[in-house]
Amino acid sequence: MNLVRRAAFLLHITHTHGIVRRYFVVNGFDGALTMLGIVMGFVIGGPASLHVVISACLGAAIALGVSGVSSAYVSESAERQRALVELEEAMVKDLRDSYHGEALRWVPMLIALVNGAAPLCISLLIITPLWLASAGVSLPLPPLYAAIAVALLSVFLLGAFLGRVAGISWLHSGLRTLLIALATAALIYLFA
Amino acid sequence: MVAVKRMVLDVLKPHQPNALDFSRTIAAVGDDYRVRLTVIEVDENTETLQMVVESRAIDFEAVLSSINAMGGSLHSIDEVEVQNQPDGG
């Protein structure tokens, strides 16, 4: 069994593929809205150098990634440990050397990786226009507005993905999450 | 060589891997393995199975190892069919 199939198998027997998907969307959404908030803050707060904006966004992105990895690993390890103990009691058997024991070791790491990578990758995607602008690449929009546009697009795509998962209209679902992001932007505009 | 041709095993297993994955994994032990699995009883966390394994020559240790790897537990060997056959036959 190759690595990907083995990972899929372990997620399947522990019923955690749904949790992975949920974490990806939830934390990806967190990452996108956090970046939207920071960039909006700089737009409203007045001029700042791109270097400062990038540093602030990158700092938040790394913090979100580390927070995602560590929190998911700690909580999922505890959940998997509890599930294994319950199963061992039912089976009256030590299952550490079985696929269930292997799942206890690997599944929390896989979930933690997704939980940390989702906000980090989406944040990096949103920061990309800022990097491009600081590297001298000309953009159709001012860099901060381009980053906001990428953030809104990311949120829309996460919603569309959720729509596909739920088997409902991806457009409707994408527009719904986009509306949440626009409401967030309006709140920031009002109170920042 | 005495070859084991058929075994009927009483196995307790967790709900996962499910019956299909469980029997596929046992069948993958050898090229000509044939597995028939019947779920006898379902409890909150476990299932009791009757598993019939057939082959030209069953490698019992390998089958047992696969059952254990999937978290199963062999309760008893209920039927066995063995044949003394010439080497290579």
Coordinates of N, CA and C in Angstrom, one line a residue, chain A residues 9 12-15 86-87 90-91 93 95 97-100, chain B residues 12-14 16-18 21 45-46 68-73:
Chain A
F9 N -6.6 5.2 3.7 CA -7.2 4.0 4.5 C -7.3 4.3 6.0
H12 N -10.0 6.6 6.6 CA -11.3 5.9 6.3 C -11.7 5.0 7.5
I13 N -10.7 4.3 8.1 CA -11.1 3.4 9.2 C -11.4 4.1 10.5
T14 N -10.9 5.4 10.6 CA -11.1 6.2 11.8 C -12.2 7.2 11.6
H15 N -12.8 7.1 10.4 CA -13.9 8.1 10.0 C -13.5 9.5 10.2
E86 N -11.3 2.7 23.9 CA -12.7 2.2 23.9 C -12.7 0.9 23.0
L87 N -12.0 1.0 21.9 CA -12.0 -0.2 21.0 C -11.2 -1.3 21.6
A90 N -13.5 -3.0 24.0 CA -14.5 -3.8 23.4 C -13.9 -5.1 22.8
M91 N -12.6 -5.0 22.3 CA -12.0 -6.2 21.7 C -11.3 -7.1 22.7
K93 N -8.3 -6.6 23.8 CA -7.0 -6.8 23.0 C -6.2 -5.6 22.9
L95 N -4.3 -3.1 20.7 CA -4.4 -2.9 19.3 C -3.3 -1.9 18.8
D97 N -0.4 -2.5 17.7 CA 0.3 -3.0 16.5 C -0.7 -3.2 15.3
S98 N -1.9 -2.8 15.4 CA -2.9 -2.9 14.3 C -3.0 -1.6 13.6
Y99 N -3.8 -1.6 12.5 CA -4.0 -0.3 11.8 C -4.6 0.7 12.7
H100 N -5.4 0.3 13.7 CA -6.0 1.3 14.6 C -4.9 1.9 15.5
Chain B
L12 N -13.5 -12.0 15.7 CA -14.1 -10.8 16.2 C -13.3 -9.7 15.7
K13 N -14.0 -8.6 15.1 CA -13.3 -7.5 14.6 C -14.0 -6.2 14.9
P14 N -13.3 -5.1 14.9 CA -13.9 -3.7 15.1 C -14.8 -3.5 13.8
Q16 N -14.5 -1.1 11.8 CA -13.6 -0.7 10.7 C -12.3 -1.4 10.9
P17 N -11.7 -1.9 9.8 CA -12.1 -1.9 8.4 C -13.4 -2.7 8.2
N18 N -14.2 -2.3 7.3 CA -15.5 -3.0 7.1 C -15.3 -4.3 6.5
D21 N -13.4 -4.4 3.1 CA -12.0 -4.2 3.2 C -11.3 -5.3 3.9
N45 N -19.4 -1.9 19.3 CA -18.0 -1.6 18.7 C -17.4 -2.7 17.9
T46 N -18.1 -3.8 17.9 CA -17.4 -5.0 17.2 C -18.4 -5.8 16.4
N68 N -4.9 -9.8 12.6 CA -4.4 -9.0 13.8 C -4.1 -7.6 13.3
A69 N -3.5 -7.4 12.1 CA -3.1 -6.1 11.6 C -4.4 -5.2 11.5
M70 N -5.5 -5.9 11.2 CA -6.8 -5.1 11.1 C -7.5 -4.9 12.4
G71 N -6.9 -5.4 13.4 CA -7.5 -5.2 14.8 C -8.4 -6.3 15.1
G72 N -8.5 -7.4 14.3 CA -9.3 -8.5 14.6 C -8.7 -9.5 15.5
S73 N -9.5 -10.4 16.0 CA -9.1 -11.4 16.9 C -9.7 -12.8 16.5

